[in-house]
Short mmCIF file of C-alpha atoms and ligand atoms in Angstrom, two decimals:
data_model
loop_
_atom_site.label_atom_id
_atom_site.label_comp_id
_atom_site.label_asym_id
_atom_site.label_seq_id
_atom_site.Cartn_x
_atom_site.Cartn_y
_atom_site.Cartn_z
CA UNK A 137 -6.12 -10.58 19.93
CA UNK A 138 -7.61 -9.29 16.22
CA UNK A 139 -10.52 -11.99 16.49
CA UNK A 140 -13.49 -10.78 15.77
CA UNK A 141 -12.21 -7.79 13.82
CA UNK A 142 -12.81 -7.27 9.88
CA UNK A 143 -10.50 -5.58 7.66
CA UNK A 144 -10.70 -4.27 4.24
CA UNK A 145 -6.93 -4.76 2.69
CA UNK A 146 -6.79 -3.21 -0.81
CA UNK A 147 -5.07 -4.29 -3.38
CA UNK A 148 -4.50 -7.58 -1.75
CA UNK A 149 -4.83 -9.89 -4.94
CA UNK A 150 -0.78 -9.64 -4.88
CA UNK A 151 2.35 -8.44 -3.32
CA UNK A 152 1.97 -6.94 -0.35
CA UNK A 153 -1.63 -6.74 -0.14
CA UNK A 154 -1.95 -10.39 0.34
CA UNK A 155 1.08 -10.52 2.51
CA UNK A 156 -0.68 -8.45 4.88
CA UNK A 157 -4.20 -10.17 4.08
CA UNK A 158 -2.52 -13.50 4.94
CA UNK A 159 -0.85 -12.24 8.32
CA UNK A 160 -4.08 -10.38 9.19
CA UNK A 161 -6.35 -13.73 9.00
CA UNK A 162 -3.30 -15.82 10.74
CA UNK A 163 -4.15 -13.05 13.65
CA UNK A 164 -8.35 -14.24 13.67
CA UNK A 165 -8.93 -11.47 11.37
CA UNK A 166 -12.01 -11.55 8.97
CA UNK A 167 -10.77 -10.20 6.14
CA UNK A 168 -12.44 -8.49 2.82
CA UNK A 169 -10.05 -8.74 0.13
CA UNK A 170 -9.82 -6.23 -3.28
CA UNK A 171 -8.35 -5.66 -6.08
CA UNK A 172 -7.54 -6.99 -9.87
CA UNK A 173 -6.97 -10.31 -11.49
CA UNK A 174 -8.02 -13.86 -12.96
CA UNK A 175 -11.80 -14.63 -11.11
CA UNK A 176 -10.50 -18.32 -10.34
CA UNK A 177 -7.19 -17.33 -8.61
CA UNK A 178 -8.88 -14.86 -6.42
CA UNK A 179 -11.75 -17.35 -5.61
CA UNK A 180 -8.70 -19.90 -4.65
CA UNK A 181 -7.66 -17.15 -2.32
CA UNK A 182 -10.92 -16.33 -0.36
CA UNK A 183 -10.92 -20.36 -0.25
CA UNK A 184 -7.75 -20.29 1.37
CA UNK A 185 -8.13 -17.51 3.51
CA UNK A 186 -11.71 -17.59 4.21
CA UNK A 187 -11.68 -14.33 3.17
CA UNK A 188 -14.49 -12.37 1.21
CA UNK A 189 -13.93 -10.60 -1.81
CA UNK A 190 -14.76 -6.86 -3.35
CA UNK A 191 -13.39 -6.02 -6.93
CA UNK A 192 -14.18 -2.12 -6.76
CA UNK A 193 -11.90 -0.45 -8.98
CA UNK A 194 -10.40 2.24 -6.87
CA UNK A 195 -9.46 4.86 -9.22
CA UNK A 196 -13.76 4.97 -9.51
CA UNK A 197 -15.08 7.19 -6.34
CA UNK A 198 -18.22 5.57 -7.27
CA UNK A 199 -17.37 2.77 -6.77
CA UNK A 200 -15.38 2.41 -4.18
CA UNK A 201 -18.88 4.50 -2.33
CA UNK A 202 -20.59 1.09 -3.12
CA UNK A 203 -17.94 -1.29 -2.06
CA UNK A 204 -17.54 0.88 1.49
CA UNK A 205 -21.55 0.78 1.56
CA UNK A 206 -21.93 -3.02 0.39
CA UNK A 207 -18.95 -4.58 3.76
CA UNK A 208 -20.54 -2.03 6.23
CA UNK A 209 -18.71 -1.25 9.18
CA UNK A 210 -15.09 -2.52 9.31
CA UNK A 211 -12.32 -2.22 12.09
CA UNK A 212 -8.94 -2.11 10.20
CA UNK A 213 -8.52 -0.30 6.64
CA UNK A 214 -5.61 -1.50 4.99
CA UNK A 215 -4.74 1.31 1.72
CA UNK A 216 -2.27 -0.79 -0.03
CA UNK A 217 -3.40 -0.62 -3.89
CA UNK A 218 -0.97 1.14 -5.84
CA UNK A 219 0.97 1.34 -9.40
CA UNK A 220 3.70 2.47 -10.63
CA UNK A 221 4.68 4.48 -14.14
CA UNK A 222 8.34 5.34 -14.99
CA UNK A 223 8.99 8.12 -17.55
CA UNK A 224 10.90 11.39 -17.75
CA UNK A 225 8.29 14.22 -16.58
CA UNK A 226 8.06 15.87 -19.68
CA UNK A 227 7.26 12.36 -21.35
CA UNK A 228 4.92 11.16 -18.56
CA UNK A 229 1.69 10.72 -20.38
CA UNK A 230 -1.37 12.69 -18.17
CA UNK A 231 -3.45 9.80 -17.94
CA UNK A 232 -0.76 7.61 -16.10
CA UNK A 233 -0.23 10.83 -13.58
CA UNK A 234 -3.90 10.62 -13.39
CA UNK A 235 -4.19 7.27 -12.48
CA UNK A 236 -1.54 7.15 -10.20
CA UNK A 237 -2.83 10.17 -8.05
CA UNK A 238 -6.74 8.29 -8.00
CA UNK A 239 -4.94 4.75 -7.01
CA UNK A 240 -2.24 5.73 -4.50
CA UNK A 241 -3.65 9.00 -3.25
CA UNK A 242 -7.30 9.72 -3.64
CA UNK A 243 -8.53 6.47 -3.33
CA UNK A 244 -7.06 6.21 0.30
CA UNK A 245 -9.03 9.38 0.73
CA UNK A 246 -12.46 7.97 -0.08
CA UNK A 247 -12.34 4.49 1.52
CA UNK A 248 -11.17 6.32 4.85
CA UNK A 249 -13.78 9.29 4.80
CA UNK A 250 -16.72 5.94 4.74
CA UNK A 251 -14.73 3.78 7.11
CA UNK A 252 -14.50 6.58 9.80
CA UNK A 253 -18.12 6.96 11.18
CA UNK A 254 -17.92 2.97 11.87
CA UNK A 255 -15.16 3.08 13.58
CA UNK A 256 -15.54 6.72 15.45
CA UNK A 257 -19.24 4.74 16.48
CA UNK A 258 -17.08 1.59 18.19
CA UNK A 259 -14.35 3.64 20.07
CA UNK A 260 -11.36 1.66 17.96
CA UNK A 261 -9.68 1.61 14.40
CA UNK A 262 -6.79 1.09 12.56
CA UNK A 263 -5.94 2.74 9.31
CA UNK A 264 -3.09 1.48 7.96
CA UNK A 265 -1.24 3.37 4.39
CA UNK A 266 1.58 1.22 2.22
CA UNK A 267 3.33 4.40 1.14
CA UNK A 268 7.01 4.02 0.30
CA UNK A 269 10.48 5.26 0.68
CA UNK A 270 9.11 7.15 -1.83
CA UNK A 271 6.71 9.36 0.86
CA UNK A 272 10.25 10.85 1.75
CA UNK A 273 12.38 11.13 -0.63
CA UNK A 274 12.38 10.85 -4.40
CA UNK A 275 13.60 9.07 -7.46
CA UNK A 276 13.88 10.62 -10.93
CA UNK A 277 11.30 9.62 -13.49
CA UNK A 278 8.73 9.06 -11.01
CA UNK A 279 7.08 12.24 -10.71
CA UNK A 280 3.57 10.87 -10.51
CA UNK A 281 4.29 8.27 -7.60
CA UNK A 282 6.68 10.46 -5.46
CA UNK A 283 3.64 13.19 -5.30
CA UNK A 284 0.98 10.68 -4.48
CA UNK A 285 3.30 9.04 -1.88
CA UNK A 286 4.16 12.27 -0.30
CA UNK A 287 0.50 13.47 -0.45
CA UNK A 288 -0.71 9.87 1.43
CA UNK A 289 1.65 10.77 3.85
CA UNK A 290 0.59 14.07 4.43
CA UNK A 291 -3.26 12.51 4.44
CA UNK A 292 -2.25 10.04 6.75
CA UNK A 293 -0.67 12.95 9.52
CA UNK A 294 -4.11 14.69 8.90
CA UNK A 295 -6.75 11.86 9.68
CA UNK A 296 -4.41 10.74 12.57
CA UNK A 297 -4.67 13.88 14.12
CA UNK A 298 -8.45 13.98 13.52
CA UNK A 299 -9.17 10.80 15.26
CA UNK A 300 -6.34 10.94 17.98
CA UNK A 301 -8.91 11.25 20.93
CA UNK A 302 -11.08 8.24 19.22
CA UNK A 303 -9.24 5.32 19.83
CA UNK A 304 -8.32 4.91 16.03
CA UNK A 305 -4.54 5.35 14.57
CA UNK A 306 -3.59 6.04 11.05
CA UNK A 307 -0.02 5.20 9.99
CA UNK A 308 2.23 4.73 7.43
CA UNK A 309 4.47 2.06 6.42
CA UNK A 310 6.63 2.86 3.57
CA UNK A 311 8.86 0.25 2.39
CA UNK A 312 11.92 0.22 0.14
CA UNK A 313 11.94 -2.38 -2.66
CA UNK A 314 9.55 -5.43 -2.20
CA UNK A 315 10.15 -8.01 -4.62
CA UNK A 316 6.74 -8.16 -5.92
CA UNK A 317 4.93 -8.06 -9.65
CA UNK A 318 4.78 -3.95 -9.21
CA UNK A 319 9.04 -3.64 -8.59
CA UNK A 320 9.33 -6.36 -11.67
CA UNK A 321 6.78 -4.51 -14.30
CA UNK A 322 8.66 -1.30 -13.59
CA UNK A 323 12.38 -2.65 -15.26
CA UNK A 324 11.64 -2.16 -18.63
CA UNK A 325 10.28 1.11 -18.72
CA UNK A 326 13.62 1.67 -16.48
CA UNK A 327 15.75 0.03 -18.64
CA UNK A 328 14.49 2.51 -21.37
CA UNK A 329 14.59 5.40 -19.41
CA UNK A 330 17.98 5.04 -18.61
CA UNK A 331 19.23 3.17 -21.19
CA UNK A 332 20.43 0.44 -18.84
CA UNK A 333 20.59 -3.70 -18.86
CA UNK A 334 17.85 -5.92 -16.72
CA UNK A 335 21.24 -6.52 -14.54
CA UNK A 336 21.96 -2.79 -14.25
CA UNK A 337 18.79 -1.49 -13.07
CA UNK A 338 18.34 -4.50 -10.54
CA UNK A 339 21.65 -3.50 -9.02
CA UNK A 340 22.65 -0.16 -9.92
CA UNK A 341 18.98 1.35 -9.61
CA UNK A 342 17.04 -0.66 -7.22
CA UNK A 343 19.46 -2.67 -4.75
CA UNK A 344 21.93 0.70 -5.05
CA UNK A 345 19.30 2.42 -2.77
CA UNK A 346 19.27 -0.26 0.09
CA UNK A 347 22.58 -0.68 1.86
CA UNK A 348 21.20 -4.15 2.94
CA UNK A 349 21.62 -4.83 -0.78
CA UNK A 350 18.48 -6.94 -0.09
CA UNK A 351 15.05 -6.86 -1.36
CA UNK A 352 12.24 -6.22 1.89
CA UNK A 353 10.21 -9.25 2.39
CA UNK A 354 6.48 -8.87 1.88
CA UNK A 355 6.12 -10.77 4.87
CA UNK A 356 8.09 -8.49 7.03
CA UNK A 357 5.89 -5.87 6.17
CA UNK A 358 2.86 -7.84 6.81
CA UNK A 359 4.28 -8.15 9.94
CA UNK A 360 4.64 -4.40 10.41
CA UNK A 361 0.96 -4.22 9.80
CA UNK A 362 -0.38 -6.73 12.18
CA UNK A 363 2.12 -4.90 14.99
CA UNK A 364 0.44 -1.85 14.23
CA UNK A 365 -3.14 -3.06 14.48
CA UNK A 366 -2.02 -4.50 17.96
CA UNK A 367 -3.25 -2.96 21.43
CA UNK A 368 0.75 -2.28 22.09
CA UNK A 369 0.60 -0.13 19.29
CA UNK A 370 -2.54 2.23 20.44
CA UNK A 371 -0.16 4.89 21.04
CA UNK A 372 1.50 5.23 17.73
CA UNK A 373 -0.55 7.30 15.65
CA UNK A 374 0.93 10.13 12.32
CA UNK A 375 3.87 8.46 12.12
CA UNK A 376 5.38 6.60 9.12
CA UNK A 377 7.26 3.19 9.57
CA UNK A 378 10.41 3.04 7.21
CA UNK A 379 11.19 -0.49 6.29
CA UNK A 380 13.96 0.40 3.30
CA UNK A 381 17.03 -1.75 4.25
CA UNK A 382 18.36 1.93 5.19
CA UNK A 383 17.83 3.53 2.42
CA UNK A 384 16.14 6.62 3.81
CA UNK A 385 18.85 6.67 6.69
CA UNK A 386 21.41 8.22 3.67
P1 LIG B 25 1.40 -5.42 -6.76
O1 LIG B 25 1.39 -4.97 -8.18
O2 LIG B 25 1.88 -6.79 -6.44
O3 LIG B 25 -0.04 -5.25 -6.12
C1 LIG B 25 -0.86 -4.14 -6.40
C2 LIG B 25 -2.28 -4.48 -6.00
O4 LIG B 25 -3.11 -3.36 -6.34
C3 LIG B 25 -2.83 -5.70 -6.73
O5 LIG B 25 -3.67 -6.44 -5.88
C4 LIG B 25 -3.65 -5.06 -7.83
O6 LIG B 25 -4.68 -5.90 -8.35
C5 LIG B 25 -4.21 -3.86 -7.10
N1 LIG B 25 -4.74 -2.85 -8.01
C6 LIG B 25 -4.12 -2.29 -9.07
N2 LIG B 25 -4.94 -1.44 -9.69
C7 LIG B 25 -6.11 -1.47 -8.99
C8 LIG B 25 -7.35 -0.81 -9.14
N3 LIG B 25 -7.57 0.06 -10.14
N4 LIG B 25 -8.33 -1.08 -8.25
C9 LIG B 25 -8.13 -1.97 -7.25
N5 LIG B 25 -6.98 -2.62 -7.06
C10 LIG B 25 -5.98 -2.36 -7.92
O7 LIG B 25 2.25 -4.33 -6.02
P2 LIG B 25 2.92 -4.26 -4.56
O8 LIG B 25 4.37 -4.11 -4.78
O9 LIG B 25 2.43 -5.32 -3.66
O10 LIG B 25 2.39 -2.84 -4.10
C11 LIG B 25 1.45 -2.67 -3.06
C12 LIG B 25 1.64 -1.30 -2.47
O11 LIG B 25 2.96 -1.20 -1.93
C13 LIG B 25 1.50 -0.15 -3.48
O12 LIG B 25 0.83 0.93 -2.90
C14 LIG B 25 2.95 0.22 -3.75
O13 LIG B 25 3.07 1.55 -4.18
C15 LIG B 25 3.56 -0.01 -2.40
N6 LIG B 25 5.01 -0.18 -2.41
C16 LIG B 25 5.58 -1.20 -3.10
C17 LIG B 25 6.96 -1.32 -3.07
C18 LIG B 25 7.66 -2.42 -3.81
O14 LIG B 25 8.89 -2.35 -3.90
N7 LIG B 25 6.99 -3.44 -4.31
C19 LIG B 25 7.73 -0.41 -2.36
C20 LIG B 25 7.11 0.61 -1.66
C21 LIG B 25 5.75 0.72 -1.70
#
């Protein structure tokens, strides 16, 4: 049903990125991976996937202008990239808030603004936004990533309602904890900020917030994603998919 499409996932060198790249391509999708990491791991993956690759860094606006520019037109934007920094606020070093805004906020911002006209010109689109649990509530000692979560929701609402009468959506999916390389860099800097063991902030930090007491699959969100680049879902438009093991019901 996605054959012929192309989709630009970013951030898809890991985690959910490539969980999504993976499911999109299973659906006949032609898909233009990004982000960082080792040059003969991600040329494994465009060998597996048949998948191109495009290694803007997206906290440049520059360059993410060329990478937009260099794929041309593309049906499905995926605006997964993201890190994480954990710190008290009054410790959080300025260049990691800085970061953190570019990658999981502004960044969506400029690869949407050049992916509209294409897809305004073919009558269809999908934009897709990995924000988090995090887009609706908040955590302590992640100042930076709570406002740039909140904020991509907020951008998401906005473009949705823009486009509404085009035939292109813009969603969110914001999951709880994904067992991926961003939930396992952020334990130390937890452990330190709370003064708490690996064991403690695995259970009494991250599983405490799911009542499933289970990490979210990568692959379930994937499969979020291709749902909402399906025909089925050409009515759902501004609205922002919790996948949290119920942690957002609470
Ligand atoms: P991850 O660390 O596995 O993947 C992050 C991806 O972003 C990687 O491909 C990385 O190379 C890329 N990236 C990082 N800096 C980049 C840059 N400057 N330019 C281009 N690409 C860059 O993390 P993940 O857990 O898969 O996170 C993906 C998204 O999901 C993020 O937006 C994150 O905030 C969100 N999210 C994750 C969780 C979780 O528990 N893992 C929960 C909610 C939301």
């Amino acid at each position: 049903m996605l054959k012929n499409k192309r989709a630009l996932v970013t951030g898809s060198t890991s985690g959910i990125g490539l969980a999504i790249a993976r499911a999109l391509v299973a659906e006949g999708v032609q898909v233009i991976l990004n982000g960082l990491g080792d040059a003969d791991a991600i040329s494994a993956l465009c060998d597996e996937l048949g998948a191109t690759y495009q290694g803007a860094n997206l906290m440049d606006a520059g360059a993410i202008a060329a990478m937009m520019a260099e794929i041309g037109p593309i049906d499905i934007l995926v605006n997964n990239a993201g890190m994480q920094h954990v710190a008290p606020v009054e410790a959080f070093p300025p260049e990691k808030w800085d970061a953190i805004i570019a990658l999981n906020l502004t960044a969506a911002f400029h690869t949407t603004r050049a992916a509209v006209p294409g897809m305004k010109a073919k009558g269809w689109g999908r934009i897709i936004n990995t924000a988090s649990a995090h887009s609706a509530v908040a955590s302590p000692f992640k100042s930076a990533y709570v406002a740039a979560k909140h904020g991509l929701d907020g951008f998401t609402k906005t473009v949705a309602l823009e486009l509404a009468t085009c035939g292109i959506t813009a969603n969110c999916i914001s999951p709880g904890y994904v067992w991926t390389p961003l939930v396992e860099g952020q334990i130390p800097d937890t452990m330190a900020a709370r003064g708490m063991t690996r064991d403690q902030v695995m259970n009494d930090i991250l599983l405490a917030k799911q009542p499933t007491k289970q990490f979210i699959q990568p692959d379930d969100v994937a499969a979020l994603a291709v749902f909402l680049c399906s025909d089925a879902a050409r009515g759902i438009t501004g609205a922002n998919y919790a996948i949290d093991g119920g942690w957002t019901a609470e």
